[in-house]
mmCIF file of C-alpha atoms in Angstrom:
data_model
loop_
_atom_site.group_PDB
_atom_site.id
_atom_site.type_symbol
_atom_site.label_atom_id
_atom_site.label_comp_id
_atom_site.label_asym_id
_atom_site.label_seq_id
_atom_site.Cartn_x
_atom_site.Cartn_y
_atom_site.Cartn_z
ATOM 1 C CA MET Z 1 0.196 -0.130 0.020
ATOM 2 C CA ARG Z 2 1.279 3.484 -0.970
ATOM 3 C CA ILE Z 3 0.348 6.240 1.432
ATOM 4 C CA TYR Z 4 0.632 9.867 0.510
ATOM 5 C CA GLU Z 5 0.324 12.567 3.267
ATOM 6 C CA CYS Z 6 -0.959 16.043 2.190
ATOM 7 C CA ALA Z 7 -1.073 19.122 4.197
ATOM 8 C CA ASP Z 8 -4.875 19.689 4.219
ATOM 9 C CA TYR Z 9 -8.093 18.667 2.604
ATOM 10 C CA ARG Z 10 -7.548 20.830 -0.554
ATOM 11 C CA ALA Z 11 -3.956 19.442 -1.108
ATOM 12 C CA MET Z 12 -5.441 15.803 -0.630
ATOM 13 C CA SER Z 13 -8.140 16.444 -3.097
ATOM 14 C CA ARG Z 14 -5.789 17.781 -5.738
ATOM 15 C CA ARG Z 15 -3.328 14.695 -5.272
ATOM 16 C CA ALA Z 16 -6.243 12.186 -5.403
ATOM 17 C CA ALA Z 17 -7.653 14.098 -8.504
ATOM 18 C CA SER Z 18 -4.262 13.786 -10.154
ATOM 19 C CA LEU Z 19 -4.206 10.007 -9.877
ATOM 20 C CA ILE Z 20 -7.621 9.727 -11.351
ATOM 21 C CA ALA Z 21 -6.815 12.198 -14.041
ATOM 22 C CA ALA Z 22 -3.500 10.099 -14.937
ATOM 23 C CA GLN Z 23 -5.809 7.002 -15.157
ATOM 24 C CA VAL Z 24 -8.104 8.732 -17.406
ATOM 25 C CA VAL Z 25 -5.393 10.005 -19.832
ATOM 26 C CA LEU Z 26 -3.836 6.574 -19.767
ATOM 27 C CA ASN Z 27 -6.969 4.773 -20.481
ATOM 28 C CA PRO Z 28 -9.458 7.145 -22.011
ATOM 29 C CA GLU Z 29 -12.142 4.321 -22.395
ATOM 30 C CA GLY Z 30 -11.333 2.892 -18.970
ATOM 31 C CA VAL Z 31 -13.957 2.179 -16.055
ATOM 32 C CA LEU Z 32 -13.896 4.178 -13.111
ATOM 33 C CA GLY Z 33 -15.540 3.118 -9.810
ATOM 34 C CA LEU Z 34 -16.744 6.258 -8.028
ATOM 35 C CA ALA Z 35 -17.644 7.061 -4.595
ATOM 36 C CA THR Z 36 -19.887 9.698 -2.853
ATOM 37 C CA GLY Z 37 -19.825 11.323 0.633
ATOM 38 C CA SER Z 38 -18.247 14.562 1.697
ATOM 39 C CA THR Z 39 -14.650 13.556 1.218
ATOM 40 C CA PRO Z 40 -14.516 13.233 -2.705
ATOM 41 C CA ILE Z 41 -16.224 16.385 -3.222
ATOM 42 C CA GLY Z 42 -13.065 18.483 -3.468
ATOM 43 C CA LEU Z 43 -11.478 16.079 -5.927
ATOM 44 C CA TYR Z 44 -14.599 15.759 -8.124
ATOM 45 C CA SER Z 45 -14.317 19.604 -8.167
ATOM 46 C CA GLN Z 46 -10.707 19.602 -9.261
ATOM 47 C CA LEU Z 47 -11.402 17.103 -12.152
ATOM 48 C CA VAL Z 48 -14.392 19.482 -13.335
ATOM 49 C CA GLU Z 49 -11.921 22.370 -13.315
ATOM 50 C CA TRP Z 50 -9.330 20.515 -15.272
ATOM 51 C CA TYR Z 51 -12.183 19.322 -17.787
ATOM 52 C CA LYS Z 52 -13.198 23.003 -18.378
ATOM 53 C CA GLN Z 53 -9.513 24.013 -18.750
ATOM 54 C CA GLY Z 54 -9.418 21.519 -21.701
ATOM 55 C CA ASP Z 55 -6.776 19.328 -19.791
ATOM 56 C CA LEU Z 56 -9.211 16.318 -19.541
ATOM 57 C CA SER Z 57 -11.837 14.565 -21.266
ATOM 58 C CA PHE Z 58 -14.122 11.745 -20.060
ATOM 59 C CA ALA Z 59 -15.989 11.319 -23.325
ATOM 60 C CA GLY Z 60 -14.934 7.558 -23.543
ATOM 61 C CA ILE Z 61 -14.933 6.709 -19.709
ATOM 62 C CA ARG Z 62 -17.507 4.433 -18.166
ATOM 63 C CA SER Z 63 -18.212 4.763 -14.406
ATOM 64 C CA VAL Z 64 -20.012 2.549 -11.791
ATOM 65 C CA ASN Z 65 -20.814 3.852 -8.315
ATOM 66 C CA LEU Z 66 -20.438 2.008 -5.211
ATOM 67 C CA ASP Z 67 -23.691 2.380 -3.640
ATOM 68 C CA GLU Z 68 -27.166 3.683 -3.235
ATOM 69 C CA TYR Z 69 -29.787 4.253 -0.523
ATOM 70 C CA LEU Z 70 -32.799 1.812 -0.887
ATOM 71 C CA GLY Z 71 -35.880 3.744 -1.205
ATOM 72 C CA LEU Z 72 -34.691 6.988 -2.670
ATOM 73 C CA ALA Z 73 -35.536 8.042 -6.291
ATOM 74 C CA PRO Z 74 -32.712 9.185 -8.545
ATOM 75 C CA THR Z 75 -33.995 12.779 -8.271
ATOM 76 C CA HIS Z 76 -34.097 12.812 -4.459
ATOM 77 C CA GLU Z 77 -31.564 15.272 -3.108
ATOM 78 C CA GLN Z 78 -29.874 12.687 -0.984
ATOM 79 C CA SER Z 79 -29.637 10.070 -3.361
ATOM 80 C CA TYR Z 80 -26.143 9.132 -4.681
ATOM 81 C CA ARG Z 81 -27.297 9.574 -8.241
ATOM 82 C CA TYR Z 82 -28.382 13.151 -7.666
ATOM 83 C CA PHE Z 83 -25.046 13.717 -5.773
ATOM 84 C CA MET Z 84 -23.074 12.405 -8.908
ATOM 85 C CA GLN Z 85 -24.939 14.585 -11.123
ATOM 86 C CA GLN Z 86 -24.628 17.642 -9.021
ATOM 87 C CA ASN Z 87 -20.835 17.204 -8.273
ATOM 88 C CA LEU Z 88 -19.397 15.557 -11.333
ATOM 89 C CA PHE Z 89 -21.489 14.332 -14.236
ATOM 90 C CA ASP Z 90 -23.403 17.515 -14.997
ATOM 91 C CA HIS Z 91 -20.270 19.276 -15.493
ATOM 92 C CA ILE Z 92 -17.917 17.280 -17.562
ATOM 93 C CA ASP Z 93 -18.455 15.498 -21.193
ATOM 94 C CA ILE Z 94 -19.097 11.677 -19.749
ATOM 95 C CA LYS Z 95 -21.905 10.172 -21.742
ATOM 96 C CA PRO Z 96 -25.083 9.669 -19.377
ATOM 97 C CA GLU Z 97 -25.347 6.142 -20.802
ATOM 98 C CA ASN Z 98 -22.059 5.512 -19.622
ATOM 99 C CA THR Z 99 -22.626 6.369 -15.983
ATOM 100 C CA HIS Z 100 -24.086 3.661 -13.654
ATOM 101 C CA VAL Z 101 -25.637 3.890 -10.356
ATOM 102 C CA LEU Z 102 -27.685 1.243 -8.555
ATOM 103 C CA ASN Z 103 -31.345 1.952 -8.829
ATOM 104 C CA GLY Z 104 -32.684 2.575 -5.250
ATOM 105 C CA LEU Z 105 -36.314 2.141 -6.449
ATOM 106 C CA ALA Z 106 -35.754 -1.199 -7.988
ATOM 107 C CA ALA Z 107 -38.764 -3.734 -7.437
ATOM 108 C CA ASP Z 108 -36.452 -6.538 -6.723
ATOM 109 C CA PRO Z 109 -33.372 -5.280 -4.868
ATOM 110 C CA ASP Z 110 -31.528 -8.508 -5.134
ATOM 111 C CA ALA Z 111 -32.087 -8.941 -8.696
ATOM 112 C CA GLU Z 112 -30.680 -5.350 -9.126
ATOM 113 C CA CYS Z 113 -27.646 -6.323 -7.177
ATOM 114 C CA ALA Z 114 -27.166 -9.419 -9.323
ATOM 115 C CA ALA Z 115 -27.608 -7.289 -12.461
ATOM 116 C CA TYR Z 116 -24.979 -4.696 -11.241
ATOM 117 C CA ASP Z 117 -22.391 -7.269 -10.762
ATOM 118 C CA GLN Z 118 -23.065 -8.540 -14.206
ATOM 119 C CA LEU Z 119 -22.889 -5.151 -15.696
ATOM 120 C CA ILE Z 120 -19.362 -4.724 -13.998
ATOM 121 C CA ARG Z 121 -18.277 -8.038 -15.693
ATOM 122 C CA GLU Z 122 -19.511 -6.988 -19.066
ATOM 123 C CA LEU Z 123 -17.624 -3.602 -18.712
ATOM 124 C CA GLY Z 124 -14.424 -5.683 -18.196
ATOM 125 C CA GLY Z 125 -14.136 -4.712 -14.533
ATOM 126 C CA VAL Z 126 -13.111 -1.654 -12.619
ATOM 127 C CA ASP Z 127 -9.719 -0.281 -13.566
ATOM 128 C CA LEU Z 128 -9.605 2.311 -10.695
ATOM 129 C CA GLN Z 129 -11.831 2.089 -7.524
ATOM 130 C CA LEU Z 130 -12.282 5.325 -5.609
ATOM 131 C CA LEU Z 131 -13.240 4.559 -1.811
ATOM 132 C CA GLY Z 132 -13.705 6.675 1.174
ATOM 133 C CA MET Z 133 -13.581 5.346 4.657
ATOM 134 C CA GLY Z 134 -16.104 5.525 7.534
ATOM 135 C CA HIS Z 135 -15.634 6.066 11.101
ATOM 136 C CA ASN Z 136 -15.895 2.358 12.025
ATOM 137 C CA GLY Z 137 -13.731 1.418 8.992
ATOM 138 C CA HIS Z 138 -16.554 0.626 6.603
ATOM 139 C CA ILE Z 139 -16.025 0.866 2.812
ATOM 140 C CA ALA Z 140 -19.027 1.626 0.557
ATOM 141 C CA PHE Z 141 -21.807 0.424 2.944
ATOM 142 C CA ASN Z 142 -19.884 -2.805 3.947
ATOM 143 C CA GLU Z 143 -20.293 -2.493 7.858
ATOM 144 C CA PRO Z 144 -18.391 -4.365 10.478
ATOM 145 C CA GLY Z 145 -19.195 -7.933 10.467
ATOM 146 C CA ASP Z 146 -20.241 -8.085 6.838
ATOM 147 C CA ASN Z 147 -19.052 -11.218 4.782
ATOM 148 C CA PHE Z 148 -15.936 -10.438 2.728
ATOM 149 C CA GLY Z 149 -17.074 -12.794 0.155
ATOM 150 C CA LEU Z 150 -20.379 -10.958 -0.737
ATOM 151 C CA GLY Z 151 -20.750 -9.225 -4.240
ATOM 152 C CA THR Z 152 -23.406 -6.248 -4.580
ATOM 153 C CA HIS Z 153 -25.940 -6.886 -1.991
ATOM 154 C CA VAL Z 154 -28.578 -5.247 0.265
ATOM 155 C CA VAL Z 155 -27.009 -3.867 3.348
ATOM 156 C CA SER Z 156 -28.773 -2.806 6.714
ATOM 157 C CA LEU Z 157 -27.045 0.176 7.982
ATOM 158 C CA SER Z 158 -25.482 0.353 11.357
ATOM 159 C CA GLU Z 159 -26.736 2.808 13.970
ATOM 160 C CA ARG Z 160 -23.343 4.662 13.742
ATOM 161 C CA THR Z 161 -23.707 5.004 10.011
ATOM 162 C CA ILE Z 162 -27.310 6.354 10.274
ATOM 163 C CA ASP Z 163 -25.938 8.833 12.936
ATOM 164 C CA ALA Z 164 -23.109 9.838 10.624
ATOM 165 C CA ASN Z 165 -25.557 10.526 7.662
ATOM 166 C CA GLN Z 166 -28.367 12.181 9.688
ATOM 167 C CA ARG Z 167 -26.793 15.553 8.960
ATOM 168 C CA PHE Z 168 -27.774 15.194 5.321
ATOM 169 C CA PHE Z 169 -31.374 14.684 6.126
ATOM 170 C CA GLU Z 170 -34.017 17.004 8.074
ATOM 171 C CA SER Z 171 -34.297 14.434 10.656
ATOM 172 C CA ARG Z 172 -32.796 10.942 11.859
ATOM 173 C CA ASP Z 173 -35.945 9.028 10.902
ATOM 174 C CA GLN Z 174 -35.797 10.324 7.234
ATOM 175 C CA VAL Z 175 -32.414 8.450 6.969
ATOM 176 C CA PRO Z 176 -32.867 5.298 5.098
ATOM 177 C CA ARG Z 177 -32.194 2.190 6.935
ATOM 178 C CA GLN Z 178 -30.845 0.056 4.068
ATOM 179 C CA ALA Z 179 -28.908 0.452 1.044
ATOM 180 C CA LEU Z 180 -27.541 -1.401 -2.214
ATOM 181 C CA SER Z 181 -23.864 -1.718 -2.068
ATOM 182 C CA MET Z 182 -21.097 -3.277 -3.875
ATOM 183 C CA GLY Z 183 -19.581 -5.931 -1.533
ATOM 184 C CA ILE Z 184 -16.092 -6.376 -0.521
ATOM 185 C CA LYS Z 185 -15.577 -9.040 -3.159
ATOM 186 C CA SER Z 186 -16.782 -6.643 -5.796
ATOM 187 C CA ILE Z 187 -14.435 -3.763 -4.516
ATOM 188 C CA MET Z 188 -11.370 -6.077 -4.305
ATOM 189 C CA GLY Z 189 -11.893 -7.037 -8.061
ATOM 190 C CA ALA Z 190 -10.788 -3.729 -9.038
ATOM 191 C CA ARG Z 191 -7.343 -3.370 -10.697
ATOM 192 C CA ARG Z 192 -6.346 -0.498 -8.649
ATOM 193 C CA ILE Z 193 -7.872 1.112 -5.724
ATOM 194 C CA LEU Z 194 -7.450 4.729 -4.417
ATOM 195 C CA VAL Z 195 -8.544 5.550 -0.799
ATOM 196 C CA VAL Z 196 -9.348 9.198 0.299
ATOM 197 C CA VAL Z 197 -9.347 10.183 3.849
ATOM 198 C CA SER Z 198 -9.680 13.576 5.752
ATOM 199 C CA GLY Z 199 -9.728 14.785 9.200
ATOM 200 C CA GLU Z 200 -8.763 13.812 12.694
ATOM 201 C CA ASP Z 201 -12.004 11.883 13.228
ATOM 202 C CA LYS Z 202 -10.860 9.368 10.579
ATOM 203 C CA ALA Z 203 -7.435 8.715 12.278
ATOM 204 C CA ASP Z 204 -8.367 5.749 14.369
ATOM 205 C CA ALA Z 205 -10.139 4.121 11.485
ATOM 206 C CA VAL Z 206 -7.141 4.529 9.097
ATOM 207 C CA CYS Z 207 -4.636 3.203 11.695
ATOM 208 C CA ARG Z 208 -6.862 0.228 12.402
ATOM 209 C CA ALA Z 209 -7.166 -0.404 8.619
ATOM 210 C CA VAL Z 210 -3.633 -0.217 7.810
ATOM 211 C CA THR Z 211 -1.775 -1.643 10.935
ATOM 212 C CA GLY Z 212 -4.408 -3.871 12.532
ATOM 213 C CA PRO Z 213 -5.258 -7.430 11.606
ATOM 214 C CA VAL Z 214 -7.572 -8.241 8.508
ATOM 215 C CA THR Z 215 -10.835 -8.598 10.143
ATOM 216 C CA ASP Z 216 -14.404 -7.992 9.050
ATOM 217 C CA GLN Z 217 -14.842 -5.863 12.208
ATOM 218 C CA VAL Z 218 -12.729 -3.310 10.315
ATOM 219 C CA PRO Z 219 -13.813 -3.767 6.661
ATOM 220 C CA ALA Z 220 -11.185 -1.517 5.151
ATOM 221 C CA SER Z 221 -8.514 -3.714 6.623
ATOM 222 C CA VAL Z 222 -9.104 -6.160 3.871
ATOM 223 C CA LEU Z 223 -7.274 -3.775 1.518
ATOM 224 C CA GLN Z 224 -4.115 -4.824 3.113
ATOM 225 C CA LEU Z 225 -4.653 -7.898 0.800
ATOM 226 C CA HIS Z 226 -5.009 -5.945 -2.565
ATOM 227 C CA PRO Z 227 -1.767 -5.719 -4.733
ATOM 228 C CA ASP Z 228 -2.497 -2.058 -5.780
ATOM 229 C CA VAL Z 229 -3.880 0.273 -3.344
ATOM 230 C CA THR Z 230 -2.955 3.880 -2.844
ATOM 231 C CA LEU Z 231 -4.109 6.037 0.217
ATOM 232 C CA VAL Z 232 -4.193 9.732 0.145
ATOM 233 C CA GLY Z 233 -4.779 11.531 3.506
ATOM 234 C CA ASP Z 234 -4.428 14.884 4.993
ATOM 235 C CA THR Z 235 -2.095 15.275 7.976
ATOM 236 C CA ALA Z 236 -4.916 14.867 10.384
ATOM 237 C CA ALA Z 237 -6.273 11.792 9.149
ATOM 238 C CA LEU Z 238 -2.735 10.002 8.990
ATOM 239 C CA SER Z 239 -1.642 11.343 12.395
ATOM 240 C CA LYS Z 240 -1.894 7.866 14.239
ATOM 241 C CA LEU Z 241 -0.212 6.068 11.355
ATOM 242 C CA LYS Z 242 2.842 8.176 11.622
ATOM 243 C CA GLU Z 243 2.738 7.680 15.663
ATOM 244 C CA ALA Z 244 2.736 4.005 14.782
ATOM 245 C CA GLY Z 245 5.809 4.297 12.577
ATOM 246 C CA VAL Z 246 4.055 3.670 9.351
ATOM 247 C CA PRO Z 247 6.134 5.098 6.473
ATOM 248 C CA VAL Z 248 4.208 7.728 4.434
ATOM 249 C CA CYS Z 249 5.310 9.718 1.441
ATOM 250 C CA GLY Z 250 4.950 13.620 1.247
#
């Protein structure tokens, strides 16, 4: 695992965006696995800026997103399809038909999950998968205790994840209790993985994921077993790694 330390959120976003941009330039018809949440917003903004400057094109890129809330329409302001449109897709030249997000209103969620895994296979797999990391070490919506062998599946959200997402809704009661999510097996199938982390509140999770045992109690720890993982974080998020003596690059 390669670990890069950046001074702050802005620098982290730019470094992570540069890695994604390099992937797009090297493989302009490749498949990007994309993530939502507050952490990737800055890097998406940087990619949009480079596109508008004429430095980058997504015309041939295909994308697949990690997850979606069960029960939310694509037009709902808190759906992940809406997030991607607002923060990236509507501002670059990626073709709408090449952007793929799980359908939160699927009549048969299990069938939707199976079809999504088939879609990823038909696309030839994910070339670069972007990930954030939750406070409990979850990646996508794979919570502690979830089976590492699962593909895309229906997930019941933990109380901690519901609490963390409450800020995006008018009340806690409005936060969906389930989601459709790529599983650990799906994520580990990507050729390359890029993890972005920011803030002191993520320091414990990052340290446990990188230095602790590989355990389903810290889902991100499974990334230790992947052959090509890059972690980009700001100084605060990587603080406990440095205390533990883990080498990081500047």
